[in-house]
CSV table of C-alpha atoms and ligand atoms in Angstrom, one decimal:
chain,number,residue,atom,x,y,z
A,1,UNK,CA,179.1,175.5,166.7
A,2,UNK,CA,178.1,173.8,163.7
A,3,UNK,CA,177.2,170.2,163.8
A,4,UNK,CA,176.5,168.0,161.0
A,5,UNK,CA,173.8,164.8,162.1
A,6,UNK,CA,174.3,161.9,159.8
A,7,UNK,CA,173.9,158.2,158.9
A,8,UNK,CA,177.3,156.3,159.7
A,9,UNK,CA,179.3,154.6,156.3
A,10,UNK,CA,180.0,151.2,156.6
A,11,UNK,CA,183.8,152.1,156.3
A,12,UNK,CA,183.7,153.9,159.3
A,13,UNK,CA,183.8,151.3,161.6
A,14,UNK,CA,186.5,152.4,163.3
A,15,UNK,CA,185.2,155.5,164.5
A,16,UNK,CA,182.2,153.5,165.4
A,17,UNK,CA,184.4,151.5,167.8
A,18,UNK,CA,186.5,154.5,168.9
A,19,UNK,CA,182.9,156.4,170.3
A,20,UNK,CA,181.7,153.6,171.5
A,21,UNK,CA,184.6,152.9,173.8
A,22,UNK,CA,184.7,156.4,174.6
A,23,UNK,CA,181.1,155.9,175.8
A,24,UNK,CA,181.9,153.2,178.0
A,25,UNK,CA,184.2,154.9,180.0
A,26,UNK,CA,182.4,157.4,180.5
A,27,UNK,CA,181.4,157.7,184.2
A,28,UNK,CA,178.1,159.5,183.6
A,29,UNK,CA,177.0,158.2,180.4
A,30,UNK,CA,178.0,154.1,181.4
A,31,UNK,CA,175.1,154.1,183.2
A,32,UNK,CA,173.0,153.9,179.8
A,33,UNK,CA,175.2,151.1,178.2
A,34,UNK,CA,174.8,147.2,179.8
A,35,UNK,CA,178.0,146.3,177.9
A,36,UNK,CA,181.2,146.6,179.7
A,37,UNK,CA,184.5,148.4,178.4
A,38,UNK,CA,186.4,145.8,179.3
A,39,UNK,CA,184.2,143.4,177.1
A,40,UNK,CA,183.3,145.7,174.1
A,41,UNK,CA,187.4,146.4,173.9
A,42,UNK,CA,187.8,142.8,173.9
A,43,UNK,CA,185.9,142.4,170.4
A,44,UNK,CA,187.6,141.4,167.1
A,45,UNK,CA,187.3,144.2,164.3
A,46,UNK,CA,185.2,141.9,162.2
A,47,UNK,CA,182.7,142.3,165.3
A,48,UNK,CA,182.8,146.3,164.6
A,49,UNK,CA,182.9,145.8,161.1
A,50,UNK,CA,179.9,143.9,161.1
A,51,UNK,CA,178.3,146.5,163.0
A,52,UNK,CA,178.9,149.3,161.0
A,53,UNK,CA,177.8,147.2,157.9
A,54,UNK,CA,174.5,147.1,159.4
A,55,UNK,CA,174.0,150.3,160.9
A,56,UNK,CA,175.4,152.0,157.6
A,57,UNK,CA,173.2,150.3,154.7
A,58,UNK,CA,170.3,148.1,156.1
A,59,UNK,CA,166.9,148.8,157.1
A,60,UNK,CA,166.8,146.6,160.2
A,61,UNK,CA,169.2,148.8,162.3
A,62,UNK,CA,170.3,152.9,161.4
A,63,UNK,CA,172.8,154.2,163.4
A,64,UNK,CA,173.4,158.1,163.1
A,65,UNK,CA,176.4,160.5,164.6
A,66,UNK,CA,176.9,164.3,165.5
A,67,UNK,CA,180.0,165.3,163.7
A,68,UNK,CA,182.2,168.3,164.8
A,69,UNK,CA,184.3,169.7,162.3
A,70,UNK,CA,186.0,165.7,161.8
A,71,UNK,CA,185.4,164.8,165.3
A,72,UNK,CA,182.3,162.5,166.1
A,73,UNK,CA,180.5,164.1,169.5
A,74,UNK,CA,177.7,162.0,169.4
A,75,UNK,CA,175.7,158.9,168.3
A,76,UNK,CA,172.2,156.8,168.7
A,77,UNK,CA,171.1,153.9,166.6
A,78,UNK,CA,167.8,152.9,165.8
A,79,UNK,CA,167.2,149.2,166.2
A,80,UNK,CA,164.3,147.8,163.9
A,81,UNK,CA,164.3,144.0,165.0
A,82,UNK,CA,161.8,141.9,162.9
A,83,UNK,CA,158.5,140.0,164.0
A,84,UNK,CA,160.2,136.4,165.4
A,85,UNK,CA,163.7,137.9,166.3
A,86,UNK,CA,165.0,138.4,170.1
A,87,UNK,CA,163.0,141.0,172.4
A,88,UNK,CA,165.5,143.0,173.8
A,89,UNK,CA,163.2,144.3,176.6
A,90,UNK,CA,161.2,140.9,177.6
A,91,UNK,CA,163.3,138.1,176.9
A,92,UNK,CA,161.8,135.5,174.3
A,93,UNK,CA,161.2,136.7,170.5
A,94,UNK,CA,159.0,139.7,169.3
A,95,UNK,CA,155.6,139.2,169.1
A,96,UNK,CA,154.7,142.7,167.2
A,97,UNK,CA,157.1,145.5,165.1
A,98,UNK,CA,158.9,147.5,167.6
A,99,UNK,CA,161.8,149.9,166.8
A,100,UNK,CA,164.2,150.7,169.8
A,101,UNK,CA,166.9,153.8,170.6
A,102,UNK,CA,169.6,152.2,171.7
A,103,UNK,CA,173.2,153.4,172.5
A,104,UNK,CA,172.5,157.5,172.8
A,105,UNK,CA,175.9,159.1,173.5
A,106,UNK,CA,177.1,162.6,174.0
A,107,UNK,CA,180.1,163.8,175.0
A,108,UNK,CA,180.8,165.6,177.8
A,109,UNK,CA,181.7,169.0,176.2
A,110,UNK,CA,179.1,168.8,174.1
A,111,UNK,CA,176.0,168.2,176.3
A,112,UNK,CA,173.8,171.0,176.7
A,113,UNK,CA,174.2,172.0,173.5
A,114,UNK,CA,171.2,170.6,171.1
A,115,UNK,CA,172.9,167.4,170.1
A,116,UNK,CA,170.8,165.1,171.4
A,117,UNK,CA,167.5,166.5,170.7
A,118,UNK,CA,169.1,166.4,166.8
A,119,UNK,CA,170.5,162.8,166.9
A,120,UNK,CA,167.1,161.9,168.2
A,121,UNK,CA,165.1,163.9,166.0
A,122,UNK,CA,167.4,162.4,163.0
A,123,UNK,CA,166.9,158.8,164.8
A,124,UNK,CA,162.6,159.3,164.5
A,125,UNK,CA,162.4,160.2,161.0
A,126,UNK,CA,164.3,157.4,160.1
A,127,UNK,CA,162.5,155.1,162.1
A,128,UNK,CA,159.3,156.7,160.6
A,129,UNK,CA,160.5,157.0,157.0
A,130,UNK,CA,160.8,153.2,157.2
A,131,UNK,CA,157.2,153.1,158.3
A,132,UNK,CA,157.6,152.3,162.1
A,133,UNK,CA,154.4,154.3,164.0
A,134,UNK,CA,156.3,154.1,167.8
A,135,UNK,CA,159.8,154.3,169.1
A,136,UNK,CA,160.9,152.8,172.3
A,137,UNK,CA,163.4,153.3,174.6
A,138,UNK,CA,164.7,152.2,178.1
A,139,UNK,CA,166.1,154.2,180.9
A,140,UNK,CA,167.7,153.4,184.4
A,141,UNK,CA,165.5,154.6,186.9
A,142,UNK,CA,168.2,156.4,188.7
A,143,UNK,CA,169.0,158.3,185.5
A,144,UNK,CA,166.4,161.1,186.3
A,145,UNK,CA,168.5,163.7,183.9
A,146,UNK,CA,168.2,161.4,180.6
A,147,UNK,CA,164.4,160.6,181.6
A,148,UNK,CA,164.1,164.7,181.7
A,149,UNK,CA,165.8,164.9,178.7
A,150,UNK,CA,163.7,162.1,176.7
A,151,UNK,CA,160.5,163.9,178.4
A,152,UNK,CA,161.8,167.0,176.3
A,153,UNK,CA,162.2,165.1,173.5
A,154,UNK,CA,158.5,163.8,173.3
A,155,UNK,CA,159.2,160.0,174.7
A,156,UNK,CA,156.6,159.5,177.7
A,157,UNK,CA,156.5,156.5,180.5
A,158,UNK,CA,154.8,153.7,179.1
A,159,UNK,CA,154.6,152.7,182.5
A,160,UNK,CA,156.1,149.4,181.6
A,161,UNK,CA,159.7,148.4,183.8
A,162,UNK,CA,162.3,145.9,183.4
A,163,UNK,CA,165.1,144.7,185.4
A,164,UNK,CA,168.1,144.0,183.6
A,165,UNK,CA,172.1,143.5,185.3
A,166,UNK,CA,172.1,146.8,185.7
A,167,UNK,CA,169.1,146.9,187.7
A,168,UNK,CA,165.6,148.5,186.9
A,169,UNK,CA,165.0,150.3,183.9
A,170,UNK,CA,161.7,152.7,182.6
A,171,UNK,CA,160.4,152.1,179.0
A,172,UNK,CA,159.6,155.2,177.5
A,173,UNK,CA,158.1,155.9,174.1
A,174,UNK,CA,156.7,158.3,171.4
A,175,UNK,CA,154.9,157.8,168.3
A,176,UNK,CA,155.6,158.8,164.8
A,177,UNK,CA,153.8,159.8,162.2
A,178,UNK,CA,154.4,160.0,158.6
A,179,UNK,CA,155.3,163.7,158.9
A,180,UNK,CA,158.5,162.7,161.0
A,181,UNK,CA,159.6,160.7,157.4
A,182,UNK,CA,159.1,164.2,155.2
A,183,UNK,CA,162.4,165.8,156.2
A,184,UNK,CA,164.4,162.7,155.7
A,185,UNK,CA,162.9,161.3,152.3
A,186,UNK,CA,165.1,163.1,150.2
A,187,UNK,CA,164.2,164.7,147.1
A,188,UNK,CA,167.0,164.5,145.0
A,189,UNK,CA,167.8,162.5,141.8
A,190,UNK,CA,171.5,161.2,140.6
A,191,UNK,CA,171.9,161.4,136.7
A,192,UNK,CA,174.8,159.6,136.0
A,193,UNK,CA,176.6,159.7,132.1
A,194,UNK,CA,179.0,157.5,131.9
A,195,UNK,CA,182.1,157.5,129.0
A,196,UNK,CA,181.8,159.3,125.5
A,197,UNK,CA,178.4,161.1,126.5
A,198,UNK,CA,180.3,164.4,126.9
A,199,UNK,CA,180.7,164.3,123.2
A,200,UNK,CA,176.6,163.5,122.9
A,201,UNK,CA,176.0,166.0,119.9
A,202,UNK,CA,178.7,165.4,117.8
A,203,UNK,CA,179.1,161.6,118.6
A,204,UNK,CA,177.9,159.3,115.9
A,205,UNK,CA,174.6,161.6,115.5
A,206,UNK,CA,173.2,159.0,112.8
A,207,UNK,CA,172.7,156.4,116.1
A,208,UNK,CA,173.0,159.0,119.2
A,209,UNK,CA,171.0,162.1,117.3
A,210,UNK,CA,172.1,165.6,117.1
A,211,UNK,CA,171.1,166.5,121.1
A,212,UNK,CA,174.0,167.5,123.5
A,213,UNK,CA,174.7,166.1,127.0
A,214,UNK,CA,173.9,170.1,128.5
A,215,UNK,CA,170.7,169.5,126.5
A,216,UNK,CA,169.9,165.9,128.4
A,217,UNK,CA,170.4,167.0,131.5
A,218,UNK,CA,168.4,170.5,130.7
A,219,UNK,CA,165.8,167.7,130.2
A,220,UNK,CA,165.9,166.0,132.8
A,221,UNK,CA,166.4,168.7,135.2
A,222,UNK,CA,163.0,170.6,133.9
A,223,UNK,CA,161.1,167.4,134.4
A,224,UNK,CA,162.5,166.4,137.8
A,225,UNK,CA,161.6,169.9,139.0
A,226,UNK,CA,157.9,169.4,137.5
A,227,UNK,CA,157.9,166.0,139.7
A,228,UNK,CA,159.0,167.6,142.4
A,229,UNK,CA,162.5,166.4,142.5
A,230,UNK,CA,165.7,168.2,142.8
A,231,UNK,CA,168.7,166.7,139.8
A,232,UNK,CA,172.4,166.6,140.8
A,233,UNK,CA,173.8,165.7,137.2
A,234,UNK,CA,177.4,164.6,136.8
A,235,UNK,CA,179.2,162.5,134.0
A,236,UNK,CA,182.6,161.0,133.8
A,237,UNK,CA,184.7,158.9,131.3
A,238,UNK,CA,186.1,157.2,134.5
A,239,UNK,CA,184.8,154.1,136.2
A,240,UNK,CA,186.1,155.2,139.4
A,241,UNK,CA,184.6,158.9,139.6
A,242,UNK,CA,180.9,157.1,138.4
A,243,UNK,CA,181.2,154.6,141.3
A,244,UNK,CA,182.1,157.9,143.8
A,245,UNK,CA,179.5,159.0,142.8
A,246,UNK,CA,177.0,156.4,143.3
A,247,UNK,CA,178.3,156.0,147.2
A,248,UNK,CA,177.5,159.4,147.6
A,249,UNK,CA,174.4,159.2,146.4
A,250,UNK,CA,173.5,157.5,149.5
A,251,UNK,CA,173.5,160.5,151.7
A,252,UNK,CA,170.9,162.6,150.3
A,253,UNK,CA,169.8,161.2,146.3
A,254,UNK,CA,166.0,159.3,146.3
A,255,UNK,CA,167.0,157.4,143.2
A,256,UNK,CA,169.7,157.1,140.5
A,257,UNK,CA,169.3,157.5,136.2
A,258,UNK,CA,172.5,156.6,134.6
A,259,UNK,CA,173.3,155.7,131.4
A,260,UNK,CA,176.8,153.7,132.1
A,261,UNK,CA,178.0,154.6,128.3
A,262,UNK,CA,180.0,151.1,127.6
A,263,UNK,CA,181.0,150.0,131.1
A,264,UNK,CA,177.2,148.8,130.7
A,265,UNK,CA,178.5,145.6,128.9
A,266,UNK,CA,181.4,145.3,131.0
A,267,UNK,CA,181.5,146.2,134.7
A,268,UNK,CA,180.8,144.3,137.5
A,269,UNK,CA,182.2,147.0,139.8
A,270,UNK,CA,180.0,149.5,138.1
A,271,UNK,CA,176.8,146.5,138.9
A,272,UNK,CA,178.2,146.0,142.8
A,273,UNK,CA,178.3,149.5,143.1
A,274,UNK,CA,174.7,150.0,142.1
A,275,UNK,CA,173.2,146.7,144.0
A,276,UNK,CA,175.6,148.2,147.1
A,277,UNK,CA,174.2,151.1,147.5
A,278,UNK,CA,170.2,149.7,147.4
A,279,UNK,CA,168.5,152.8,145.5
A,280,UNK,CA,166.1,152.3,142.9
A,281,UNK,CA,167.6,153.3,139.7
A,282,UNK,CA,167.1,153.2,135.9
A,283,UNK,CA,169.1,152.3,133.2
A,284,UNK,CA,168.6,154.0,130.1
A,285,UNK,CA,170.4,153.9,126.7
A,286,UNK,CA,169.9,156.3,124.1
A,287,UNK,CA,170.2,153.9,121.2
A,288,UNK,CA,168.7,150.4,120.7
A,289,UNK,CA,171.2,148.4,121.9
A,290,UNK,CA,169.7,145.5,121.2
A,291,UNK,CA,169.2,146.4,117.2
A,292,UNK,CA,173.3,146.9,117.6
A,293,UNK,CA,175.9,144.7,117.5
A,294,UNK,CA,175.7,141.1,119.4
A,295,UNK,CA,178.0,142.2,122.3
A,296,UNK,CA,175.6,145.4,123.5
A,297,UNK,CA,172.9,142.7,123.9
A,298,UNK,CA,174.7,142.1,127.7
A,299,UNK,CA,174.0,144.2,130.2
A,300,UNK,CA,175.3,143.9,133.8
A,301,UNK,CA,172.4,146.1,134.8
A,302,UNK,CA,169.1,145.0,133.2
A,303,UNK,CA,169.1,142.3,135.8
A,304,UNK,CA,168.8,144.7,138.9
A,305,UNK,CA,167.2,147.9,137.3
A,306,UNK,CA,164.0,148.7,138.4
A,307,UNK,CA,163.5,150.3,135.0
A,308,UNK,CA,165.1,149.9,131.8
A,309,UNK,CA,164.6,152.0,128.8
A,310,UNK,CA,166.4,151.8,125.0
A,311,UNK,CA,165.7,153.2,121.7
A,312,UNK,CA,164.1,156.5,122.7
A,313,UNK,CA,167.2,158.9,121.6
A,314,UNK,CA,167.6,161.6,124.5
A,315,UNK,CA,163.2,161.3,125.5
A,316,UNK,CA,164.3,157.8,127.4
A,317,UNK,CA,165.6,160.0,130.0
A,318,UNK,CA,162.5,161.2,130.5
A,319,UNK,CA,160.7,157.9,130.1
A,320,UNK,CA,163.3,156.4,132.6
A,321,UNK,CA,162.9,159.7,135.3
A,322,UNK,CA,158.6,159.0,134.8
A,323,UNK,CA,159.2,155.4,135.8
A,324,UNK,CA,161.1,156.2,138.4
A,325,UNK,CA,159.0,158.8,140.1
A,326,UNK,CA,156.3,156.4,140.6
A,327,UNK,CA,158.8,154.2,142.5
A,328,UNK,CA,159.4,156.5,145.0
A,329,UNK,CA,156.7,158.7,145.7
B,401,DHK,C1,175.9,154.5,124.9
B,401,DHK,C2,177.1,154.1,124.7
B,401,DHK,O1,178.2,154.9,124.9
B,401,DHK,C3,177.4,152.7,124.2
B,401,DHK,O2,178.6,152.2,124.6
B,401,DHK,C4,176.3,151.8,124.6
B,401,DHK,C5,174.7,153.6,125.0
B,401,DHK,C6,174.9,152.3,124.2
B,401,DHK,C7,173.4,154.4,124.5
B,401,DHK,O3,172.7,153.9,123.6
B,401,DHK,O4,173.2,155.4,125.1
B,401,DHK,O5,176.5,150.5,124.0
């Protein structure tokens, strides 16, 4: 069986409501859940949208599924409440940092199998990679077979208890360390060429240079692999396939280099799609755009780049990559 763990998309907020329903009804796994079916079914799709939105993109809440071939088996989130907002676990607001495992779900025909020891494995080093040191969770006490199964997992009895509607629940917890963040901080860099630099080389050379786009990303790649880095290059003449490949980005890419190619002085979508996604990326143009005419003086990027490099022919690449490293270390 071969199971894929990942971070849910925001636009799969149906499939977030569809598990979690499923979980509800399920006789042995209700147990875990204080929300009702009946009430959970109840709730608008804005409710689920919002839900995914959070789980999908932020920092404050992850929440990660075990996929089957195109069938989700599996889910936990990782709630990562702030200093001042609700405690879940003693009433009143939170006092200190603490990150909770909430809503851990396998189905029946897949228990027994590993899945939950990998969701929850995936769940820690995000919780770490964000910087949280412990990870708590809550148990009813009659639910001796998930208490075994967290024991497995590394969680231990804090011997704190609460009683909530359902009755009395164990905390349990583990700590993390900043080796639980190394398998998830991925290593991996976007370069992103946007229209007319597949003809880089022949193009203009009196303002672009002589260099070809293979040659850029030969670059690139060489000095990525000196900082450690992986490169995934791509480049596209289409607004569309630059933005796909942005989103995607998200699931495995540290940071994104692109030089948009004109859609710099004219795309919003290409500026939402960038601020949307939330990873640090520079902006590089191989000319000096700001020695050219008036309308390549604005940029819809230069406001939300974390680095920004002109004038250095095919080199800003590397500049830009340099910059970039240091970022995220
Ligand atoms: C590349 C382009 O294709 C132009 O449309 C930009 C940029 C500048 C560059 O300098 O790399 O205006």
């Amino acid at each position: 069986m071969s199971i894929e763990v990942r971070r849910i998309r925001a636009d799969e907020w149906p499939a977030v409501r569809a598990l979690r329903l499923e979980a509800l009804q399920d006789p042995v796994a209700s147990i875990a859940f204080l929300e009702t079916f009946e009430a959970a079914s109840e709730q608008p799709d804005n409710f689920w949208q919002e839900r995914a939105q959070n789980s999908a993109d932020g920092y404050g809440a992850g929440q990660f599924v075990a996929v089957d071939g195109d069938e989700w088996v599996g889910t936990v989130t990782v709630l990562r409440p702030a200093i001042g907002e609700a405690d879940f676990h003693n009433g009143g607001l939170l006092t200190a940092p603490q990150s909770v495992v909430v809503g851990v779900y396998v189905r029946s025909t897949h228990r027994g199998t590993g899945v939950i020891s990998t969701l929850l494995e995936k769940a820690a080093q995000w919780a770490a990679a964000q910087g949280d040191t412990r990870l708590t969770l809550t148990v009813h006490v009659e639910n001796t077979r998930a208490q075994a199964v967290y024991r497995r997992e590394g969680y231990a009895m804090t011997g704190v208890a609460y009683t909530d509607t359902d009755g009395r629940e164990y905390e349990m917890a583990r700590t993390l360390d900043a080796a639980d963040a190394l398998d998830v901080a991925p290593r991996r860099i976007l370069l992103v060429n946007g229209p007319n630099l597949n003809l880089l080389g022949t193009r203009e050379p009196e303002v672009y240079g002589t260099a070809t786009l293979a040659d850029v990303e030969e670059l690139v790649t060489a000095e990525a692999a000196d900082l450690g880095f992986d490169l995934r290059a791509m480049q596209s003449n289409h607004e569309g396939a630059l933005i796909d490949a942005i989103h995607a980005a998200r699931e495995d890419c540290a940071a994104i280099i692109i030089n948009p190619g004109g859609l710099t002085h004219t795309s919003v979508a290409l500026r939402d799609a960038l601020t949307g996604v939330a990873l640090p990326f520079a902006d590089v143009h191989i000319s000096d755009v700001y020695a050219r005419e008036e309308f390549r003086h604005h940029s819809y990027l230069t406001d939300v780049a974390n680095v920004h490099v002109v004038g250095q022919g095919i080199e800003g690449y590397r500049t830009a990559l340099r910059q970039l490293a240091t970022l995220i270390a």
